[in-house]
Coordinates of C-alpha atoms in Angstrom, one line a residue:
Chain A
M1 CA -138.6 -30.4 -42.2
R2 CA -141.0 -32.5 -39.7
K3 CA -143.8 -31.7 -41.7
I4 CA -142.4 -32.6 -45.1
I5 CA -141.8 -35.8 -43.6
T6 CA -144.9 -36.4 -42.2
A7 CA -146.7 -35.2 -44.9
L8 CA -144.6 -38.1 -47.4
A9 CA -145.2 -40.9 -44.5
F10 CA -148.6 -40.0 -45.2
A11 CA -149.0 -39.9 -48.9
L12 CA -146.6 -43.1 -48.8
I13 CA -149.2 -44.7 -46.3
A14 CA -152.5 -44.0 -48.8
S15 CA -150.8 -45.1 -51.5
A16 CA -149.8 -48.4 -49.7
T17 CA -153.1 -48.9 -48.7
H18 CA -154.6 -48.8 -51.9
A19 CA -152.1 -51.2 -53.4
Q20 CA -153.3 -54.4 -53.5
S21 CA -150.0 -56.9 -53.5
F22 CA -147.4 -57.8 -51.1
E23 CA -144.5 -56.4 -53.2
E24 CA -146.3 -53.2 -53.3
R25 CA -147.1 -53.4 -49.7
V26 CA -143.6 -53.6 -48.7
A27 CA -141.7 -51.6 -51.5
P28 CA -141.8 -47.8 -49.0
C29 CA -140.3 -50.1 -46.6
L30 CA -137.6 -51.1 -49.1
A31 CA -136.9 -47.8 -50.7
C32 CA -135.7 -46.7 -47.3
H33 CA -134.3 -49.4 -45.3
G34 CA -132.4 -51.2 -49.0
E35 CA -134.2 -53.3 -51.2
K36 CA -131.6 -56.1 -50.2
G37 CA -131.6 -56.0 -46.6
Q38 CA -129.1 -53.5 -46.6
S39 CA -130.2 -49.7 -45.5
E40 CA -128.0 -46.9 -47.9
T41 CA -130.2 -44.0 -45.7
E42 CA -129.0 -42.3 -42.7
N43 CA -129.9 -43.5 -39.5
T44 CA -132.2 -45.9 -40.9
P45 CA -131.3 -49.9 -39.9
S46 CA -130.7 -52.1 -42.2
L47 CA -133.5 -55.3 -41.8
G48 CA -131.9 -57.7 -43.3
A49 CA -132.0 -61.8 -42.0
Q50 CA -133.3 -59.6 -38.9
Q51 CA -134.6 -62.3 -36.3
A52 CA -138.3 -62.1 -36.9
P53 CA -139.1 -62.1 -33.5
Y54 CA -137.5 -59.1 -32.5
T55 CA -138.9 -57.5 -36.1
L56 CA -142.8 -58.0 -34.9
I57 CA -142.1 -56.4 -31.3
Q58 CA -140.5 -53.1 -33.1
L59 CA -143.7 -52.7 -35.5
Y60 CA -145.6 -53.6 -33.0
M61 CA -144.1 -50.7 -30.6
F62 CA -144.1 -48.4 -33.5
R63 CA -147.7 -49.2 -34.1
E64 CA -148.9 -48.4 -30.9
K65 CA -146.3 -45.7 -30.1
L66 CA -144.4 -47.5 -27.4
R67 CA -141.3 -46.7 -30.0
A68 CA -141.1 -43.2 -30.7
N69 CA -140.4 -42.1 -34.6
E70 CA -142.6 -40.0 -36.9
I71 CA -142.2 -41.8 -39.6
M72 CA -142.3 -45.0 -38.6
N73 CA -145.5 -44.3 -36.2
E74 CA -147.2 -43.6 -38.8
M75 CA -146.0 -46.4 -41.2
A76 CA -146.9 -49.0 -38.8
K77 CA -150.5 -47.8 -37.8
P78 CA -152.5 -49.4 -40.4
L79 CA -151.1 -52.6 -39.5
S80 CA -152.8 -55.8 -38.4
D81 CA -151.3 -58.3 -36.1
D82 CA -151.1 -60.4 -39.2
D83 CA -149.5 -58.1 -41.1
L84 CA -146.8 -57.9 -37.9
R85 CA -145.8 -61.3 -38.4
T86 CA -145.7 -61.2 -42.5
F87 CA -143.8 -58.3 -42.8
S88 CA -141.4 -59.8 -40.2
D89 CA -141.4 -63.0 -41.7
F90 CA -140.6 -61.4 -44.8
I91 CA -137.6 -59.3 -43.6
A92 CA -136.0 -61.9 -42.1
K93 CA -135.5 -63.9 -45.2
L94 CA -133.8 -60.9 -47.0
P95 CA -130.1 -61.0 -47.5
K96 CA -127.8 -60.0 -44.4
P97 CA -126.4 -56.8 -44.4
A98 CA -122.9 -57.1 -45.5
P99 CA -119.2 -55.9 -44.4
P100 CA -117.7 -52.3 -45.7
A101 CA -114.8 -53.4 -48.5
E102 CA -112.5 -51.7 -46.8
A103 CA -111.6 -53.3 -43.3
G104 CA -111.7 -50.2 -40.6
D105 CA -108.7 -48.8 -38.9
A106 CA -107.3 -51.5 -37.0
A107 CA -106.9 -49.8 -33.8
R108 CA -110.3 -48.4 -33.9
M109 CA -111.7 -52.4 -34.1
Q110 CA -109.1 -53.6 -31.7
R111 CA -111.2 -50.9 -29.2
G112 CA -114.3 -51.8 -30.1
Q113 CA -114.2 -55.4 -30.3
A114 CA -112.5 -54.8 -26.6
A115 CA -115.3 -53.4 -25.5
A116 CA -117.8 -55.7 -27.4
Q117 CA -115.8 -58.6 -25.0
Q118 CA -115.9 -56.3 -21.6
H119 CA -119.7 -56.3 -22.1
R120 CA -120.5 -59.6 -23.4
C121 CA -122.7 -58.7 -26.3
N122 CA -122.3 -62.0 -27.6
T123 CA -123.9 -63.5 -24.5
C124 CA -127.3 -62.3 -25.8
H125 CA -126.2 -61.2 -29.8
N126 CA -124.4 -64.9 -30.3
P127 CA -120.7 -64.8 -31.2
D128 CA -121.5 -63.8 -34.7
Y129 CA -123.8 -61.0 -33.7
S130 CA -126.5 -62.4 -35.6
G131 CA -128.9 -62.5 -33.0
K132 CA -131.5 -64.6 -31.5
E133 CA -135.5 -64.9 -31.5
N134 CA -136.2 -61.1 -29.7
V135 CA -132.1 -60.3 -29.8
P136 CA -131.6 -58.2 -33.2
R137 CA -129.1 -59.0 -35.6
I138 CA -126.4 -56.4 -35.0
A139 CA -123.4 -57.4 -37.2
N140 CA -123.3 -55.2 -40.0
Q141 CA -125.6 -52.7 -39.1
R142 CA -125.1 -49.1 -40.4
E143 CA -122.8 -47.1 -37.7
D144 CA -124.8 -44.3 -37.4
Y145 CA -128.0 -46.0 -36.0
L146 CA -126.0 -48.5 -33.3
A147 CA -124.2 -45.0 -32.4
R148 CA -127.5 -43.5 -32.1
T149 CA -129.1 -46.5 -30.6
L150 CA -126.7 -47.6 -28.1
T151 CA -126.8 -44.1 -26.6
E152 CA -130.9 -43.6 -26.3
Y153 CA -130.7 -46.8 -24.7
K154 CA -127.7 -45.8 -22.3
G155 CA -129.9 -42.3 -21.2
N156 CA -133.3 -44.3 -21.1
V157 CA -134.4 -42.1 -24.1
R158 CA -135.1 -45.4 -25.8
P159 CA -136.9 -47.7 -23.4
G160 CA -137.1 -50.9 -25.5
Y161 CA -139.4 -53.4 -25.0
D162 CA -138.2 -54.5 -21.9
A163 CA -135.1 -53.2 -19.6
S164 CA -132.3 -55.5 -20.8
M165 CA -130.7 -53.1 -23.0
A166 CA -131.0 -50.7 -20.1
D167 CA -129.2 -52.7 -17.4
V168 CA -126.4 -53.7 -19.3
M169 CA -125.5 -49.9 -21.2
A170 CA -125.3 -48.7 -17.3
A171 CA -122.1 -49.8 -17.7
V172 CA -120.7 -48.4 -21.3
T173 CA -118.9 -45.2 -21.7
P174 CA -119.4 -42.9 -24.3
E175 CA -116.5 -43.6 -25.9
Q176 CA -117.1 -47.0 -26.2
I177 CA -120.3 -46.4 -27.6
G178 CA -118.7 -44.8 -30.9
D179 CA -115.7 -47.8 -30.8
L180 CA -118.9 -50.6 -30.6
A181 CA -121.1 -49.1 -33.4
Y182 CA -117.9 -49.1 -35.3
Y183 CA -116.8 -52.5 -34.9
L184 CA -120.1 -54.1 -34.8
A185 CA -120.6 -52.5 -38.4
R186 CA -117.4 -54.0 -39.7
V187 CA -117.4 -57.2 -38.0
R188 CA -116.6 -60.0 -40.5
Chain B
M1 CA -133.4 -50.3 -58.7
L2 CA -135.2 -48.7 -56.0
N3 CA -134.1 -46.4 -53.2
C4 CA -135.2 -44.1 -50.2
S5 CA -135.8 -41.1 -52.7
S6 CA -136.7 -42.8 -55.7
A7 CA -139.5 -45.2 -54.9
S8 CA -141.0 -42.6 -52.6
R9 CA -141.0 -41.0 -56.0
S10 CA -142.6 -43.7 -58.1
L11 CA -145.3 -44.2 -55.1
L12 CA -146.5 -40.3 -55.8
L13 CA -148.3 -39.9 -58.3
T14 CA -148.1 -35.8 -57.9
G15 CA -144.5 -33.6 -58.4
A16 CA -145.7 -31.6 -55.7
F17 CA -143.2 -33.4 -53.2
F18 CA -140.5 -34.2 -55.6
G19 CA -138.2 -31.5 -54.2
A20 CA -138.7 -32.3 -50.4
L21 CA -138.3 -35.9 -51.3
T22 CA -134.9 -36.4 -51.9
I23 CA -134.6 -34.3 -49.1
G24 CA -136.7 -35.8 -46.5
A25 CA -134.5 -39.0 -47.2
A26 CA -131.4 -38.0 -46.2
A27 CA -133.2 -35.8 -43.2
Q28 CA -134.7 -37.8 -40.9
Q29 CA -133.6 -37.2 -37.4
P30 CA -129.9 -35.4 -37.3
A31 CA -126.6 -38.3 -36.8
A32 CA -125.8 -38.7 -33.3
S33 CA -122.1 -38.4 -34.4
P34 CA -120.1 -41.3 -32.7
P35 CA -118.4 -39.6 -30.1
A36 CA -115.0 -38.8 -30.3
A37 CA -112.9 -41.4 -29.4
S38 CA -110.9 -40.8 -25.7
P39 CA -109.7 -44.5 -26.4
P40 CA -110.3 -46.4 -23.5
A41 CA -108.1 -48.7 -22.3
A42 CA -108.8 -52.3 -24.1
A43 CA -110.6 -55.0 -21.7
A44 CA -110.4 -52.4 -18.6
P45 CA -111.6 -54.1 -15.7
L46 CA -115.3 -53.5 -15.1
P47 CA -116.5 -50.6 -12.9
P48 CA -117.6 -51.6 -9.2
G49 CA -121.4 -52.2 -9.4
S50 CA -120.9 -53.3 -13.6
P51 CA -124.1 -55.7 -14.1
L52 CA -121.4 -57.9 -16.3
I53 CA -119.1 -58.5 -13.4
G54 CA -119.9 -62.2 -12.8
R55 CA -121.3 -62.7 -16.7
P56 CA -119.2 -65.7 -18.0
D57 CA -117.0 -65.2 -20.8
N58 CA -116.2 -68.1 -23.0
S59 CA -119.0 -70.5 -22.2
E60 CA -120.9 -71.7 -25.0
A61 CA -124.1 -72.7 -22.8
A62 CA -124.3 -69.3 -21.0
A63 CA -123.7 -67.8 -24.8
K64 CA -127.1 -69.6 -25.6
L65 CA -129.0 -67.6 -22.6
A66 CA -130.5 -64.5 -22.6
P67 CA -133.6 -62.8 -21.6
I68 CA -137.4 -64.2 -22.9
A69 CA -139.5 -61.7 -24.2
P70 CA -143.0 -62.4 -24.6
P71 CA -144.9 -62.1 -27.6
P72 CA -146.7 -58.2 -27.7
I73 CA -149.5 -60.5 -29.4
P74 CA -151.6 -62.3 -27.3
A75 CA -152.5 -66.1 -28.0
A76 CA -155.8 -66.9 -30.0
A77 CA -158.3 -68.3 -26.9
D78 CA -157.7 -71.6 -29.1
K79 CA -153.7 -72.0 -29.0
L80 CA -153.8 -71.3 -25.1
P81 CA -151.8 -74.0 -22.9
T82 CA -154.9 -75.2 -20.8
A83 CA -155.0 -78.8 -21.9
K84 CA -151.4 -78.9 -20.8
L85 CA -151.8 -77.6 -17.2
K86 CA -151.8 -79.9 -14.3
V87 CA -153.4 -79.4 -10.8
P88 CA -154.0 -81.6 -8.0
P89 CA -156.7 -84.0 -7.7
G90 CA -160.0 -81.9 -7.4
F91 CA -159.1 -78.9 -8.8
N92 CA -159.9 -77.4 -12.1
I93 CA -158.1 -74.8 -14.0
E94 CA -160.0 -73.0 -17.3
V95 CA -159.6 -70.2 -18.9
Y96 CA -160.8 -66.8 -17.2
A97 CA -160.3 -64.0 -20.3
S98 CA -157.7 -63.8 -23.8
G99 CA -156.5 -61.6 -25.5
L100 CA -155.0 -59.3 -22.6
A101 CA -151.2 -58.8 -24.5
N102 CA -148.4 -59.5 -21.8
A103 CA -151.5 -59.6 -18.9
R104 CA -149.5 -59.3 -15.5
S105 CA -150.8 -58.0 -12.2
L106 CA -153.9 -58.6 -11.0
A107 CA -156.6 -56.5 -8.9
E108 CA -160.2 -57.0 -8.2
G109 CA -162.5 -54.4 -7.4
D110 CA -165.7 -54.3 -6.0
K111 CA -168.4 -55.0 -8.3
G112 CA -166.0 -58.1 -9.3
T113 CA -164.2 -56.2 -12.0
I114 CA -161.1 -57.6 -12.6
F115 CA -158.2 -54.9 -13.9
V116 CA -155.0 -56.0 -15.1
G117 CA -151.9 -54.4 -15.7
S118 CA -149.3 -55.0 -18.1
R119 CA -145.2 -54.5 -18.3
L120 CA -144.1 -54.5 -22.1
V121 CA -147.0 -53.3 -24.1
G122 CA -148.6 -49.8 -22.2
N123 CA -151.9 -51.3 -21.3
V124 CA -154.4 -51.5 -18.1
Y125 CA -157.3 -53.7 -19.1
A126 CA -160.7 -54.5 -17.2
I127 CA -162.2 -57.8 -17.3
S128 CA -166.0 -57.1 -17.1
N129 CA -168.3 -60.2 -15.6
K130 CA -171.9 -59.8 -16.3
D131 CA -174.3 -62.6 -16.4
G132 CA -171.4 -65.1 -16.9
K133 CA -170.4 -63.2 -20.1
R134 CA -167.4 -61.7 -19.7
T135 CA -165.5 -58.4 -21.7
V136 CA -162.2 -57.6 -22.2
K137 CA -161.9 -53.9 -22.2
T138 CA -158.6 -52.3 -22.6
I139 CA -159.2 -48.9 -20.6
A140 CA -155.4 -47.7 -20.5
S141 CA -153.2 -47.7 -23.1
G142 CA -149.4 -45.9 -23.6
L143 CA -148.8 -45.9 -20.3
H144 CA -145.3 -46.5 -19.1
R145 CA -144.8 -49.8 -18.0
P146 CA -148.2 -50.1 -16.4
N147 CA -147.6 -53.4 -14.4
G148 CA -148.9 -52.4 -11.1
V149 CA -152.4 -52.4 -9.8
A150 CA -154.3 -52.0 -6.5
F151 CA -158.1 -51.1 -5.8
K152 CA -159.6 -49.8 -3.0
N153 CA -162.8 -48.7 -2.3
G154 CA -164.4 -47.5 -6.2
T155 CA -160.6 -46.4 -6.8
L156 CA -158.0 -47.8 -9.1
Y157 CA -154.2 -47.3 -8.5
I158 CA -152.1 -47.8 -11.3
A159 CA -147.9 -48.3 -11.0
E160 CA -146.2 -47.0 -14.0
L161 CA -142.5 -47.2 -14.4
S162 CA -141.6 -43.7 -11.6
K163 CA -145.3 -42.5 -10.8
I164 CA -148.4 -44.0 -9.4
S165 CA -151.8 -43.1 -9.9
K166 CA -155.3 -43.3 -9.2
V167 CA -158.6 -43.8 -11.6
E168 CA -161.3 -42.6 -9.1
K169 CA -164.7 -44.5 -9.7
A170 CA -163.1 -46.7 -11.7
E171 CA -165.6 -50.0 -12.2
D172 CA -168.5 -47.1 -13.4
N173 CA -166.8 -45.9 -16.4
L174 CA -165.2 -49.2 -18.4
E175 CA -165.4 -48.3 -21.7
G176 CA -162.3 -46.4 -21.5
P177 CA -160.2 -44.1 -22.0
A178 CA -159.8 -44.4 -17.8
K179 CA -158.8 -40.7 -15.8
L180 CA -155.8 -41.3 -14.7
A181 CA -154.6 -38.4 -11.9
T182 CA -150.9 -38.6 -10.6
I183 CA -151.0 -39.0 -6.3
Y184 CA -147.1 -39.4 -6.4
D185 CA -144.0 -39.2 -8.8
N186 CA -141.1 -39.1 -6.5
L187 CA -139.2 -42.1 -8.2
P188 CA -136.4 -43.0 -9.6
K189 CA -136.7 -43.4 -13.3
D190 CA -134.4 -46.5 -14.1
E191 CA -135.4 -48.7 -16.5
A192 CA -133.7 -51.6 -14.9
H193 CA -136.0 -53.3 -12.7
G194 CA -138.1 -50.3 -12.9
W195 CA -141.5 -51.7 -13.0
K196 CA -143.8 -52.0 -10.4
F197 CA -146.3 -54.2 -8.4
I198 CA -147.5 -52.5 -6.1
A199 CA -150.6 -53.6 -3.3
I200 CA -152.7 -51.8 -0.2
G201 CA -151.8 -53.6 2.8
P202 CA -154.4 -53.9 6.1
D203 CA -152.5 -50.2 7.4
N204 CA -154.5 -48.8 4.1
K205 CA -151.2 -47.8 2.7
L206 CA -149.9 -48.3 -0.8
Y207 CA -147.1 -50.2 -0.7
I208 CA -144.4 -49.5 -4.1
P209 CA -141.2 -51.6 -4.4
V210 CA -138.2 -49.5 -5.8
G211 CA -136.1 -52.2 -7.7
Q212 CA -132.2 -52.2 -7.7
P213 CA -131.0 -50.8 -11.2
G214 CA -129.4 -53.2 -12.4
N215 CA -128.6 -56.9 -12.1
N216 CA -125.7 -56.9 -9.0
V217 CA -125.0 -53.1 -8.6
L218 CA -124.4 -50.2 -5.8
H219 CA -127.1 -47.8 -6.1
S220 CA -128.3 -44.9 -4.3
D221 CA -130.1 -44.7 -1.0
A222 CA -133.4 -44.1 -3.5
H223 CA -133.3 -47.8 -4.9
G224 CA -133.6 -51.4 -3.5
Q225 CA -136.7 -50.9 -1.2
I226 CA -139.9 -51.2 -0.2
R227 CA -141.9 -48.3 0.6
R228 CA -145.3 -47.3 1.8
I229 CA -147.4 -44.3 1.1
N230 CA -151.1 -42.8 1.9
L231 CA -153.4 -43.0 -0.4
D232 CA -153.2 -39.6 -1.1
G233 CA -149.2 -39.7 -2.1
S234 CA -148.4 -38.2 1.3
G235 CA -146.5 -40.2 4.1
G236 CA -143.5 -42.3 2.0
E237 CA -141.7 -43.9 3.9
V238 CA -139.2 -46.5 3.3
I239 CA -139.7 -50.1 5.2
A240 CA -137.4 -52.3 3.6
R241 CA -134.1 -52.3 2.3
G242 CA -131.7 -54.7 0.5
V243 CA -134.6 -55.5 -2.1
R244 CA -133.1 -56.1 -5.1
N245 CA -136.4 -56.8 -7.2
T246 CA -140.1 -57.8 -5.6
V247 CA -142.9 -58.0 -8.1
G248 CA -145.4 -59.9 -5.5
F249 CA -146.2 -59.0 -2.0
D250 CA -149.4 -60.2 0.9
W251 CA -149.8 -59.7 4.3
N252 CA -150.1 -62.8 6.4
P253 CA -154.3 -62.5 7.5
E254 CA -152.7 -63.7 11.2
N255 CA -150.3 -61.6 12.1
K256 CA -150.6 -59.2 9.0
Q257 CA -146.5 -59.5 8.5
L258 CA -145.7 -58.6 5.0
Y259 CA -144.1 -61.5 2.8
F260 CA -143.0 -60.5 -0.6
T261 CA -140.8 -62.4 -3.0
D262 CA -137.7 -61.1 -4.4
N263 CA -135.8 -61.9 -7.2
G264 CA -132.2 -62.9 -6.7
R265 CA -128.9 -61.9 -9.3
D266 CA -127.6 -63.5 -13.0
W267 CA -124.8 -64.6 -14.1
M268 CA -123.2 -65.7 -10.6
S269 CA -124.1 -69.2 -11.6
E270 CA -126.6 -71.7 -12.4
D271 CA -127.5 -73.0 -9.1
V272 CA -127.0 -69.7 -6.6
P273 CA -128.4 -67.7 -5.7
E274 CA -132.1 -68.6 -5.2
D275 CA -134.8 -66.7 -5.5
E276 CA -136.3 -65.9 -1.9
L277 CA -139.1 -65.6 0.3
N278 CA -139.0 -63.2 2.8
R279 CA -141.2 -61.7 5.9
I280 CA -140.5 -58.4 7.4
T281 CA -141.2 -58.4 11.2
K282 CA -139.6 -54.6 11.7
V283 CA -139.9 -51.7 10.0
G284 CA -136.8 -50.6 8.5
E285 CA -134.8 -54.4 7.7
H286 CA -132.2 -54.9 5.0
F287 CA -132.6 -58.0 3.3
G288 CA -129.3 -58.2 1.9
A289 CA -129.1 -57.2 -1.3
P290 CA -126.2 -56.8 -3.4
Y291 CA -124.0 -57.8 0.0
C292 CA -125.3 -61.2 0.9
L293 CA -127.4 -63.0 -1.1
Q294 CA -130.2 -65.8 -0.5
G295 CA -129.2 -65.1 3.1
N296 CA -126.0 -67.5 3.0
I297 CA -123.7 -66.2 0.5
V298 CA -121.9 -63.4 0.2
D299 CA -121.9 -61.2 -3.2
P300 CA -118.7 -62.4 -4.8
E301 CA -118.0 -58.5 -5.6
F302 CA -120.0 -56.9 -3.3
G303 CA -119.5 -59.2 0.3
W304 CA -115.7 -58.3 1.0
G305 CA -116.2 -57.1 4.7
K306 CA -119.7 -58.3 5.0
S307 CA -121.6 -60.6 6.8
C308 CA -124.8 -61.9 6.4
S309 CA -125.5 -62.1 10.1
D310 CA -126.0 -58.2 9.3
Y311 CA -129.2 -59.0 7.3
T312 CA -132.3 -60.8 7.7
A313 CA -132.6 -63.9 5.8
P314 CA -135.7 -65.3 4.2
V315 CA -138.0 -67.4 5.4
T316 CA -137.7 -69.9 2.4
L317 CA -135.8 -69.9 -1.0
L318 CA -138.1 -70.7 -4.2
G319 CA -135.6 -71.8 -7.0
P320 CA -132.4 -70.6 -9.2
H321 CA -133.0 -67.8 -11.3
S322 CA -136.7 -68.9 -11.1
A323 CA -138.4 -65.6 -11.2
A324 CA -140.6 -65.9 -8.2
L325 CA -143.1 -63.0 -9.1
G326 CA -147.1 -62.6 -7.9
M327 CA -148.0 -64.3 -4.3
R328 CA -151.0 -63.7 -2.1
F329 CA -152.3 -65.7 0.8
Y330 CA -155.3 -68.0 0.1
T331 CA -157.8 -66.7 2.5
G332 CA -160.9 -68.3 0.4
K333 CA -163.0 -71.0 1.7
M334 CA -163.4 -73.0 -1.6
F335 CA -159.9 -74.9 -1.6
P336 CA -159.5 -77.5 1.0
A337 CA -158.7 -76.3 4.2
A338 CA -154.6 -77.0 4.0
Y339 CA -154.6 -74.1 1.2
R340 CA -156.4 -72.1 4.3
N341 CA -152.9 -69.2 5.3
A342 CA -150.9 -71.3 2.7
I343 CA -148.9 -68.6 0.4
I344 CA -149.2 -69.5 -3.3
V345 CA -146.5 -68.1 -5.4
A346 CA -146.2 -67.6 -9.3
R347 CA -143.1 -68.7 -10.7
H348 CA -142.4 -66.8 -14.2
G349 CA -139.6 -69.1 -14.7
S350 CA -135.9 -69.1 -15.2
W351 CA -133.9 -67.8 -18.3
N352 CA -130.4 -67.1 -17.0
R353 CA -130.1 -71.1 -16.4
S354 CA -129.2 -73.9 -18.8
K355 CA -132.0 -76.0 -17.5
K356 CA -135.0 -74.1 -16.7
V357 CA -136.4 -73.9 -13.6
G358 CA -139.8 -72.6 -12.5
G359 CA -143.0 -71.8 -15.0
D360 CA -145.3 -73.1 -12.2
V361 CA -147.3 -72.1 -9.3
L362 CA -146.6 -72.7 -6.0
L363 CA -147.8 -73.5 -2.6
V364 CA -146.2 -72.9 0.3
K365 CA -147.4 -73.7 3.5
L366 CA -146.6 -72.0 6.8
N367 CA -146.0 -73.1 10.5
K368 CA -148.3 -70.9 13.6
D369 CA -145.3 -68.2 14.1
G370 CA -144.4 -67.4 10.6
T371 CA -142.3 -69.7 9.4
V372 CA -142.2 -72.1 6.3
K373 CA -143.5 -75.3 6.8
S374 CA -143.3 -77.3 3.4
T375 CA -143.6 -76.0 -0.4
E376 CA -145.5 -78.0 -3.5
P377 CA -146.5 -77.4 -6.6
F378 CA -149.4 -76.4 -6.9
I379 CA -150.0 -75.7 -11.4
T380 CA -147.5 -77.5 -13.1
G381 CA -146.9 -77.3 -17.1
F382 CA -145.8 -73.8 -18.2
L383 CA -142.5 -75.4 -19.4
E384 CA -142.5 -77.9 -21.8
D385 CA -139.0 -79.6 -22.9
N386 CA -136.8 -77.0 -21.6
K387 CA -139.4 -74.0 -23.6
Y388 CA -142.6 -72.3 -21.9
I389 CA -145.8 -72.7 -23.6
G390 CA -146.9 -69.4 -21.0
R391 CA -145.3 -67.8 -17.7
P392 CA -147.3 -67.3 -14.4
V393 CA -146.7 -63.7 -13.0
D394 CA -149.5 -63.1 -10.6
V395 CA -151.8 -65.1 -8.7
M396 CA -155.2 -63.2 -7.1
Q397 CA -158.2 -65.3 -4.8
M398 CA -161.6 -63.9 -6.1
K399 CA -164.1 -63.0 -3.9
D400 CA -165.9 -66.6 -4.1
G401 CA -162.6 -68.0 -3.1
S402 CA -161.4 -69.1 -7.0
L403 CA -157.8 -68.3 -7.8
L404 CA -156.8 -66.5 -11.0
V405 CA -153.5 -66.7 -12.3
S406 CA -152.1 -64.3 -15.5
D407 CA -149.7 -65.5 -18.0
D408 CA -148.1 -62.4 -19.7
Y409 CA -146.3 -65.0 -22.2
N410 CA -150.0 -65.6 -23.8
G411 CA -151.6 -62.5 -22.8
A412 CA -154.3 -64.5 -21.0
V413 CA -155.8 -65.2 -17.4
Y414 CA -156.7 -68.4 -16.0
R415 CA -159.2 -69.5 -13.1
V416 CA -159.0 -72.5 -10.9
T417 CA -161.8 -73.6 -9.2
Y418 CA -162.2 -76.8 -6.9
G419 CA -164.6 -79.6 -6.9
K420 CA -168.0 -79.6 -9.0
Q421 CA -168.6 -76.3 -9.2
K422 CA -166.5 -75.7 -12.1
V423 CA -167.7 -72.7 -15.0
A424 CA -167.8 -74.0 -17.9
D425 CA -166.0 -71.4 -20.2
K426 CA -167.9 -72.5 -23.7
K427 CA -166.4 -69.3 -25.3

């Protein structure tokens, strides 16, 4: 499966490189991350209204292989510094992801909210979790992606750009990671 | 309407991948299923040692604060803030080199090459200087937070997060990639305060800090210290404890005592604790963290039953949250006599404070007995309207007595000279 994905990524890049317009270049991004800022793809983050400085840093890290992900490492490989700016500015203007229609399990939402308060996620990510500058928007992000990311930060698997999240996650329990992801994906 | 598989399909002209595509879309990395909840008590008290203890809740001012990440892309040479940087009368400041993303620690080779580490982008750079023409080469990339560099007898030493490597005859091959050989990796792997400044002492040993793995935490015996090793990696020895996170040190040329900066904890308050300038007078001294802060405040969480008199106090304080990082004794002859054997300290600048402090380079003058006589600004102007236009990290005296200053925000190195010998950088 790995090989197929890699081949697919190569094929996408090949077609993207030959494409002339920005719309054509950005199409492969939107194909997986969602055309309107909201991802329908498992473990693939929604990008809508993401903070441009954060996105630029992540694209840079993918390009330099400081953040490991086969597909994104390949996708980012041909990007110039100017491309990084153009793509992250474009992404910031996509509509922000919406919370799911149903409100979610009340008890679980309450536990998630309590964990978010306990660990003061809102200090850096803003009270509405929209993020600022290099701190990402996490409101209504995909639950699977949030849970995986928090787990990876806690385990020093995803190093992050700086060590802020490793620092914070030291005190967060695995149970709380599940509740935080559930809550942040649905927060209104 | 595009979706992951149909868009991919539309971009691929052959049908060969068709079957794979839909699977490919759904089969990226396996989902980390959210752990089944055994419900934690809502708003449970923070466990002892949590970095969040003391973090203010419901404070609008505090909610505006977050660590500031330097951009991964260096500023263009013509966008550097040199014109806004202020130096005392008679001094000049110019761009020495630009385009070094996230430039951090500095070390000079025997032949005048300047090696530069980085914390966030995995690179080590070499600035070579031939007939007044400087070139920047990336000699290593993809390293794990290679913040620290040191140089001795032809060999470059590089400190990554949890290992120290050497590159022999480093100046003979600046085309890269450099050949790194690990000499020491008996180090914790924590990301928090895991990046390292390194330097080689007058005893010819390599000094390595190990930060505390969080803002304010109790930790293992392997953390919160400065240790030293022989240059082949043998003979590890802890020489200081109670060190939260030092990112700069140097030896007093007069009595060979080690002085080091140490960064105070976050979130306790706007004005305390301050960052410290410390001095080691005997091996094994404890400098207080996390029990005693800035020499005279017992920590609200860990200070119970502790007394600051049991720990070595700093020789001076360097400002709250100011992030005092690189520091070196000035031993050159280019600057006026008053600078001789004084300490030059780079303050990266605060993030955990409403009104920012730092973003400058200080001059700390000492008395004969090694205590601090005075502290005054040396280079200012990195902070403008409570925003950084640059952030100084390390300072390093060159053989000619001029001073280099790295700026990780702009990815540049500046050079400070005194008098008329200003070397104009016409680039």
